[in-house]
Short mmCIF file of C-alpha atoms in Angstrom, two decimals:
data_model
loop_
_atom_site.label_atom_id
_atom_site.label_comp_id
_atom_site.label_asym_id
_atom_site.label_seq_id
_atom_site.Cartn_x
_atom_site.Cartn_y
_atom_site.Cartn_z
CA MET A 29 143.27 127.05 153.44
CA PHE A 30 145.67 125.78 150.79
CA HIS A 31 143.48 125.50 147.70
CA PHE A 32 146.17 126.29 145.12
CA THR A 33 148.66 123.83 146.58
CA ALA A 34 145.87 121.23 146.71
CA ILE A 35 145.15 121.70 142.98
CA VAL A 36 148.85 121.46 142.09
CA THR A 37 149.05 118.29 144.20
CA CYS A 38 146.25 116.82 142.05
CA LEU A 39 148.10 117.85 138.87
CA ALA A 40 151.38 116.35 140.12
CA ILE A 41 149.58 113.07 140.90
CA LEU A 42 148.04 113.13 137.41
CA PHE A 43 151.45 113.64 135.78
CA TYR A 44 152.96 110.86 137.86
CA PHE A 45 150.08 108.57 136.91
CA LEU A 46 150.72 109.36 133.22
CA THR A 47 154.35 108.22 133.57
CA SER A 48 153.04 104.77 134.58
CA ILE A 49 150.72 104.76 131.55
CA GLN A 50 153.83 105.40 129.42
CA VAL A 51 155.42 102.32 131.03
CA ALA A 52 152.37 100.19 130.17
CA LYS A 53 152.53 101.43 126.56
CA ALA A 54 156.29 100.79 126.39
CA ARG A 55 155.74 97.24 127.74
CA ALA A 56 153.47 96.56 124.75
CA ALA A 57 155.64 98.43 122.21
CA PHE A 58 158.93 96.75 123.13
CA GLY A 59 157.61 93.36 124.20
CA VAL A 60 158.66 93.49 127.87
CA LYS A 61 156.12 91.41 129.80
CA ALA A 62 155.38 91.91 133.51
CA PRO A 63 156.99 91.19 135.96
CA ALA A 64 160.19 91.93 133.97
CA THR A 65 161.45 95.54 134.12
CA THR A 66 164.44 95.08 131.82
CA GLY A 67 165.03 93.65 128.34
CA HIS A 68 164.99 96.61 125.95
CA PRO A 69 166.85 99.93 126.48
CA ASP A 70 163.95 102.01 125.08
CA PHE A 71 161.62 100.37 127.63
CA GLU A 72 164.12 100.77 130.45
CA ARG A 73 164.40 104.53 129.96
CA VAL A 74 160.59 104.95 130.06
CA PHE A 75 160.52 102.74 133.17
CA ARG A 76 163.24 104.87 134.77
CA VAL A 77 161.17 108.03 134.14
CA GLN A 78 158.33 106.55 136.20
CA MET A 79 160.71 105.24 138.88
CA ASN A 80 162.59 108.52 139.14
CA THR A 81 159.32 110.46 139.42
CA LEU A 82 158.28 108.03 142.17
CA GLU A 83 161.66 108.52 143.85
CA TRP A 84 161.13 112.31 143.94
CA MET A 85 157.51 112.26 145.14
CA PRO A 86 158.51 111.90 148.85
CA ILE A 87 160.87 114.87 148.36
CA PHE A 88 158.48 117.05 146.36
CA LEU A 89 155.12 116.56 148.09
CA PRO A 90 156.20 117.04 151.73
CA SER A 91 158.45 120.00 150.81
CA LEU A 92 155.61 121.54 148.77
CA TRP A 93 153.15 121.28 151.66
CA LEU A 94 155.56 122.46 154.36
CA PHE A 95 156.37 125.43 152.12
CA ALA A 96 152.63 126.09 151.62
CA VAL A 97 151.93 125.94 155.35
CA TYR A 98 154.99 127.85 156.58
CA VAL A 99 155.56 130.30 153.71
CA SER A 100 152.79 130.81 151.13
CA ASP A 101 150.06 128.78 149.40
CA PRO A 102 150.10 130.54 145.98
CA PHE A 103 153.92 130.71 145.92
CA ALA A 104 154.10 126.98 146.71
CA ALA A 105 151.60 126.27 143.93
CA ALA A 106 153.57 128.36 141.40
CA LEU A 107 156.76 126.47 142.25
CA GLY A 108 154.81 123.21 141.98
CA ILE A 109 153.78 124.10 138.43
CA VAL A 110 157.45 124.71 137.53
CA TRP A 111 158.27 121.30 139.03
CA ILE A 112 155.67 119.62 136.80
CA VAL A 113 157.06 121.46 133.73
CA GLY A 114 160.57 120.27 134.65
CA ARG A 115 159.24 116.74 135.01
CA ILE A 116 157.57 116.90 131.57
CA LEU A 117 160.89 118.03 130.01
CA TYR A 118 162.62 115.18 131.85
CA LEU A 119 160.06 112.70 130.51
CA THR A 120 160.29 113.86 126.88
CA GLY A 121 164.11 114.12 127.02
CA TYR A 122 164.81 110.78 128.74
CA THR A 123 162.36 108.94 126.44
CA GLN A 124 164.54 110.05 123.50
CA ALA A 125 167.98 109.41 125.01
CA ALA A 126 169.58 109.03 128.47
CA GLU A 127 171.77 112.12 127.85
CA LYS A 128 168.74 114.34 127.22
CA ARG A 129 167.35 113.93 130.73
CA SER A 130 169.58 116.53 132.41
CA ARG A 131 167.76 119.85 131.77
CA GLY A 132 164.34 118.77 133.02
CA PHE A 133 165.97 116.93 135.90
CA GLY A 134 167.87 120.04 136.91
CA ILE A 135 164.75 122.23 136.86
CA GLN A 136 162.70 119.90 139.05
CA ALA A 137 165.61 119.34 141.45
CA MET A 138 166.13 123.11 141.79
CA VAL A 139 162.43 123.62 142.55
CA CYS A 140 162.60 120.96 145.26
CA GLY A 141 165.67 122.69 146.69
CA VAL A 142 163.83 126.02 146.86
CA LEU A 143 160.74 124.40 148.44
CA TRP A 144 162.87 122.54 150.98
CA LEU A 145 164.98 125.55 151.95
CA GLY A 146 161.92 127.83 152.11
CA ALA A 147 160.06 125.31 154.28
CA LEU A 148 163.00 124.86 156.66
CA GLY A 149 163.49 128.64 156.86
CA GLY A 150 159.79 129.16 157.54
CA ILE A 151 159.72 126.55 160.30
CA LEU A 152 162.82 127.97 162.03
CA TRP A 153 161.36 131.51 161.76
CA ARG A 154 158.19 130.40 163.51
CA LEU A 155 160.13 128.57 166.23
CA ILE A 156 162.16 131.70 166.95
CA HIS A 157 159.16 134.08 166.66
CA PRO A 158 156.31 132.15 168.30
CA MET B 619 138.86 115.97 162.50
CA PHE B 620 139.53 113.05 160.15
CA HIS B 621 139.58 110.06 162.47
CA PHE B 622 138.19 107.51 159.99
CA THR B 623 140.61 108.50 157.23
CA ALA B 624 143.43 108.37 159.79
CA ILE B 625 142.51 104.79 160.74
CA VAL B 626 142.30 103.71 157.08
CA THR B 627 145.72 105.32 156.51
CA CYS B 628 147.11 103.12 159.31
CA LEU B 629 145.49 100.05 157.71
CA ALA B 630 146.86 100.93 154.24
CA ILE B 631 150.35 101.31 155.72
CA LEU B 632 149.94 97.94 157.46
CA PHE B 633 148.90 96.25 154.19
CA TYR B 634 151.81 97.86 152.34
CA PHE B 635 154.19 96.70 155.05
CA LEU B 636 152.84 93.14 154.68
CA THR B 637 153.70 93.18 150.95
CA SER B 638 157.34 93.75 151.92
CA ILE B 639 157.16 90.85 154.39
CA GLN B 640 155.96 88.70 151.47
CA VAL B 641 159.08 89.77 149.54
CA ALA B 642 161.32 88.76 152.45
CA LYS B 643 159.58 85.36 152.58
CA ALA B 644 159.87 84.95 148.80
CA ARG B 645 163.59 85.78 148.98
CA ALA B 646 164.05 82.83 151.33
CA ALA B 647 161.67 80.49 149.46
CA PHE B 648 163.16 81.02 145.99
CA GLY B 649 166.79 81.66 146.99
CA VAL B 650 167.05 85.26 145.75
CA LYS B 651 169.58 86.98 148.01
CA ALA B 652 169.68 90.76 148.59
CA PRO B 653 170.60 93.02 146.80
CA ALA B 654 169.30 91.00 143.78
CA THR B 655 165.66 91.62 142.82
CA THR B 656 165.51 89.16 139.93
CA GLY B 657 166.39 85.49 139.40
CA HIS B 658 163.13 83.56 139.83
CA PRO B 659 159.76 84.47 138.22
CA ASP B 660 157.79 83.52 141.35
CA PHE B 661 159.96 85.89 143.39
CA GLU B 662 159.74 88.63 140.78
CA ARG B 663 155.93 88.68 140.85
CA VAL B 664 155.88 88.98 144.65
CA PHE B 665 158.49 91.75 144.38
CA ARG B 666 156.37 93.53 141.77
CA VAL B 667 153.34 93.44 144.13
CA GLN B 668 155.35 95.38 146.72
CA MET B 669 156.80 97.75 144.11
CA ASN B 670 153.43 98.40 142.50
CA THR B 671 151.85 99.08 145.90
CA LEU B 672 154.71 101.49 146.59
CA GLU B 673 154.16 103.09 143.18
CA TRP B 674 150.50 103.74 144.02
CA MET B 675 151.03 105.06 147.54
CA PRO B 676 151.79 108.64 146.31
CA ILE B 677 148.59 108.49 144.24
CA PHE B 678 146.39 106.92 146.92
CA LEU B 679 147.41 108.69 150.13
CA PRO B 680 147.34 112.33 148.90
CA SER B 681 144.09 111.73 146.95
CA LEU B 682 142.55 110.06 150.01
CA TRP B 683 143.42 112.99 152.29
CA LEU B 684 142.42 115.72 149.84
CA PHE B 685 139.10 113.89 149.41
CA ALA B 686 138.72 113.64 153.21
CA VAL B 687 139.44 117.34 153.70
CA TYR B 688 137.44 118.70 150.75
CA VAL B 689 134.58 116.17 150.53
CA SER B 690 133.99 113.82 153.46
CA ASP B 691 135.98 111.93 156.10
CA PRO B 692 133.77 108.80 156.39
CA PHE B 693 133.25 108.60 152.60
CA ALA B 694 137.03 108.85 152.06
CA ALA B 695 137.57 106.12 154.65
CA ALA B 696 134.98 103.83 153.00
CA LEU B 697 136.68 104.26 149.62
CA GLY B 698 140.02 103.62 151.30
CA ILE B 699 138.75 100.27 152.58
CA VAL B 700 137.69 99.32 149.03
CA TRP B 701 141.20 100.29 147.86
CA ILE B 702 142.77 97.95 150.42
CA VAL B 703 140.42 95.12 149.35
CA GLY B 704 141.39 95.72 145.68
CA ARG B 705 145.05 95.63 146.72
CA ILE B 706 144.56 92.31 148.58
CA LEU B 707 142.93 90.80 145.45
CA TYR B 708 145.85 92.16 143.38
CA LEU B 709 148.33 90.55 145.80
CA THR B 710 146.67 87.15 145.86
CA GLY B 711 146.10 87.17 142.07
CA TYR B 712 149.58 88.35 141.02
CA THR B 713 151.28 85.93 143.43
CA GLN B 714 149.60 83.08 141.51
CA ALA B 715 150.12 84.33 137.93
CA ALA B 716 150.82 87.63 136.13
CA GLU B 717 147.49 87.36 134.25
CA LYS B 718 145.48 87.19 137.49
CA ARG B 719 146.51 90.65 138.67
CA SER B 720 143.96 92.60 136.56
CA ARG B 721 140.78 92.51 138.67
CA GLY B 722 142.32 93.73 141.92
CA PHE B 723 144.39 96.27 140.00
CA GLY B 724 141.27 97.64 138.30
CA ILE B 725 139.40 98.02 141.61
CA GLN B 726 142.19 99.92 143.34
CA ALA B 727 142.79 102.10 140.25
CA MET B 728 139.08 102.96 140.04
CA VAL B 729 139.01 103.92 143.73
CA CYS B 730 142.00 106.22 143.19
CA GLY B 731 140.21 107.78 140.20
CA VAL B 732 137.11 108.48 142.32
CA LEU B 733 139.21 109.93 145.16
CA TRP B 734 141.21 112.10 142.75
CA LEU B 735 138.17 113.40 140.86
CA GLY B 736 136.23 114.00 144.07
CA ALA B 737 139.18 115.87 145.61
CA LEU B 738 139.69 118.05 142.53
CA GLY B 739 135.94 118.77 142.32
CA GLY B 740 135.85 119.64 146.02
CA ILE B 741 138.83 122.01 145.74
CA LEU B 742 137.39 123.80 142.67
CA TRP B 743 133.99 124.12 144.44
CA ARG B 744 135.62 125.79 147.42
CA LEU B 745 137.61 128.15 145.20
CA ILE B 746 134.44 129.24 143.38
CA HIS B 747 132.34 129.40 146.59
CA PRO B 748 134.71 130.87 149.16
CA MET C 783 151.43 123.52 165.45
CA PHE C 784 153.92 120.75 164.70
CA HIS C 785 157.20 122.63 164.29
CA PHE C 786 159.48 119.86 165.59
CA THR C 787 157.92 117.18 163.40
CA ALA C 788 158.14 119.58 160.45
CA ILE C 789 161.90 120.04 161.01
CA VAL C 790 162.47 116.29 161.34
CA THR C 791 160.50 115.80 158.09
CA CYS C 792 162.94 118.19 156.37
CA LEU C 793 165.89 116.25 157.82
CA ALA C 794 164.42 112.89 156.72
CA ILE C 795 163.93 114.27 153.19
CA LEU C 796 167.54 115.51 153.23
CA PHE C 797 168.84 112.09 154.29
CA TYR C 798 166.74 110.37 151.64
CA PHE C 799 168.05 112.80 149.02
CA LEU C 800 171.63 111.97 150.09
CA THR C 801 170.99 108.25 149.44
CA SER C 802 170.25 109.14 145.80
CA ILE C 803 173.48 111.19 145.62
CA GLN C 804 175.29 108.04 146.80
CA VAL C 805 173.68 106.17 143.88
CA ALA C 806 174.89 108.80 141.40
CA LYS C 807 178.41 108.53 142.85
CA ALA C 808 178.27 104.72 142.73
CA ARG C 809 177.15 104.86 139.07
CA ALA C 810 180.34 106.76 138.25
CA ALA C 811 182.60 104.68 140.52
CA PHE C 812 181.47 101.26 139.27
CA GLY C 813 180.65 102.17 135.65
CA VAL C 814 176.90 101.44 135.77
CA LYS C 815 175.28 103.81 133.27
CA ALA C 816 171.63 104.93 133.45
CA PRO C 817 169.08 103.47 132.83
CA ALA C 818 170.76 100.24 134.10
CA THR C 819 170.34 99.50 137.83
CA THR C 820 172.38 96.31 137.93
CA GLY C 821 175.84 95.23 136.76
CA HIS C 822 178.11 95.51 139.83
CA PRO C 823 177.28 94.18 143.34
CA ASP C 824 178.83 97.23 145.06
CA PHE C 825 176.60 99.51 142.99
CA GLU C 826 173.54 97.32 143.59
CA ARG C 827 173.85 97.55 147.38
CA VAL C 828 174.07 101.36 147.25
CA PHE C 829 171.07 101.38 144.90
CA ARG C 830 169.13 99.15 147.30
CA VAL C 831 169.83 101.57 150.17
CA GLN C 832 168.09 104.33 148.20
CA MET C 833 165.26 102.02 147.09
CA ASN C 834 164.70 100.66 150.59
CA THR C 835 164.63 104.17 152.04
CA LEU C 836 162.10 105.09 149.34
CA GLU C 837 160.10 101.95 150.22
CA TRP C 838 159.91 103.03 153.87
CA MET C 839 159.05 106.69 153.26
CA PRO C 840 155.26 105.95 152.87
CA ILE C 841 155.42 104.02 156.15
CA PHE C 842 157.55 106.52 158.07
CA LEU C 843 156.14 109.91 157.03
CA PRO C 844 152.39 109.21 157.47
CA SER C 845 153.00 107.34 160.75
CA LEU C 846 155.21 110.18 161.98
CA TRP C 847 152.56 112.82 161.24
CA LEU C 848 149.61 110.83 162.60
CA PHE C 849 151.65 110.29 165.76
CA ALA C 850 152.47 114.01 165.93
CA VAL C 851 148.80 115.00 165.48
CA TYR C 852 147.25 112.35 167.73
CA VAL C 853 149.95 111.88 170.37
CA SER C 854 152.73 114.48 170.63
CA ASP C 855 154.79 116.73 168.35
CA PRO C 856 158.11 116.67 170.27
CA PHE C 857 157.82 112.92 170.98
CA ALA C 858 157.17 112.27 167.26
CA ALA C 859 160.19 114.41 166.36
CA ALA C 860 162.43 112.57 168.84
CA LEU C 861 161.38 109.21 167.37
CA GLY C 862 161.96 110.63 163.89
CA ILE C 863 165.56 111.49 164.82
CA VAL C 864 166.09 107.89 165.98
CA TRP C 865 164.67 106.73 162.64
CA ILE C 866 167.20 108.85 160.74
CA VAL C 867 170.04 107.48 162.90
CA GLY C 868 168.85 103.92 162.16
CA ARG C 869 168.78 104.78 158.46
CA ILE C 870 172.34 106.15 158.59
CA LEU C 871 173.55 102.92 160.24
CA TYR C 872 171.66 100.96 157.56
CA LEU C 873 173.36 103.02 154.82
CA THR C 874 176.87 102.66 156.20
CA GLY C 875 176.37 98.94 156.97
CA TYR C 876 174.76 97.94 153.66
CA THR C 877 177.33 99.89 151.64
CA GLN C 878 180.02 97.67 153.19
CA ALA C 879 178.24 94.28 152.96
CA ALA C 880 174.69 92.95 152.60
CA GLU C 881 174.97 91.18 156.01
CA LYS C 882 175.78 94.44 157.83
CA ARG C 883 172.43 96.05 157.04
CA SER C 884 170.45 94.36 159.84
CA ARG C 885 171.10 96.55 162.87
CA GLY C 886 170.20 99.88 161.28
CA PHE C 887 167.26 98.26 159.53
CA GLY C 888 165.95 96.91 162.82
CA ILE C 889 166.21 100.28 164.56
CA GLN C 890 164.32 102.18 161.84
CA ALA C 891 161.69 99.40 161.60
CA MET C 892 161.13 99.46 165.37
CA VAL C 893 160.70 103.25 165.33
CA CYS C 894 158.10 102.92 162.57
CA GLY C 895 156.32 100.26 164.63
CA VAL C 896 156.19 102.58 167.68
CA LEU C 897 154.97 105.52 165.56
CA TRP C 898 152.32 103.36 163.87
CA LEU C 899 151.05 101.79 167.12
CA GLY C 900 151.05 105.14 168.92
CA ALA C 901 149.17 106.80 166.07
CA LEU C 902 146.55 104.04 165.91
CA GLY C 903 146.15 104.08 169.68
CA GLY C 904 145.80 107.88 169.66
CA ILE C 905 143.15 107.81 166.92
CA LEU C 906 141.10 105.11 168.66
CA TRP C 907 141.35 107.01 171.97
CA ARG C 908 139.95 110.15 170.33
CA LEU C 909 137.15 108.19 168.66
CA ILE C 910 136.11 106.70 172.01
CA HIS C 911 136.59 109.99 173.94
CA PRO C 912 135.29 112.64 171.53
#
C-alpha cells in the first residue's frame, strides 16, 4: 500500500485549494470581479500562482505516484513534502513580486524532475528485470 | 475493484469535455477567435466554466479515487454523481449570470470536501490499524 | 502491471512540460513579462498550446489508465503514443498560425475518444460479467 504518498496527495490538494482561496481574496481586495482575470497586477500575480500550481499538478501527481509504485512509497512522500514547501515559497514570493518567484519555483521543479526520472528509471528496471 | 468509481470518472470526463464544447460554441456565437479568451462577457463566463471545471479536476479526481480505495467504491461513486450535478447547476447558472454560479459551486465544493476528509480519515485509520 | 502505459505517461508529462518551456521562450522572444499572458499574438498562440494541453490532460490521463486497466496495457500505450504525435502536430501547427492547429487537434481528440469509449465499454463488460 501507498499510505504516505496518499497522505501527501491530500496535503498537495489542500495547498492547491488554498491557492484558489487566495485568488478569491485577491478578487475582493483589488476589485477584480469574475469572470475577469486581469485588471490589477497584484491580483494577476496571485491568479498566476493558482494557475501555475494547476499547470504543475498533471506533472507532479502522476510522477509522484509512478515513483511511489515503482521506487518507494516513503521516499515519494518525502519528495512530495519538499514539493509542497517549494510551492509555499513560490506562493509567498510571487505574491510580493514577480522576481521573487524563482527560488520556490526552482525547488518544486527540481523535485518533479527527480520524481519523473526516478519513475522512468524504475519502470525501465522492471521491464528489463521482470 | 472500483467499477462504480471508474464509471463516474468516465462521466465526469464527459461533462468536463462538454464544457469545452460550450466554449467552442461561444467562440462562434460571440465572435471571439482563438487564441483570444476575452472580448465578450457572455463568452468569458462560458470560458470560466470550463476553466473552473479544469481547476477542480485535480481536487476532485484524486480525492474521489483515494476515497474509493480507502473508504468505499459505491459511496465514492454516489458522491461523484452529486459532484457532476453540482457542476451542471454551476454551468447553467454561470452561463446566465456571474451571480447565479454560487449554488452549483457550493454543492460541488462540499462534495470535494467530503471526499477529501473521508479519504484522509481512511488513510490515517489504515496507518493506525495496519 | 502496466509498464507500457506507465512509460507513455512519463512521455506525455515530458511533452506537456516542453510546451511550458516554449511559453517561457516565447515570453522572452516577444517581450511578454509574467504575470501577463497576453500582449502579442505569436506569444498568445504558444501560450494556448500549453493551456490546451493542460486542458486535455484530465481527459487523456484518466482515460488512458482506465483503458489500460480495463482493456489492455500495450494497446493503451500505443494509443498514448498516437496522442503525443497528435499533440506535437498541434504544437507545430498552432505555433505557425491559428488555422493550422486543426489536424493535430483532431488526432489527439480522436485518440481520447477511443480511450474513453474503450474504457467505458471495458468497465461495463466487467460489471455485467463479474
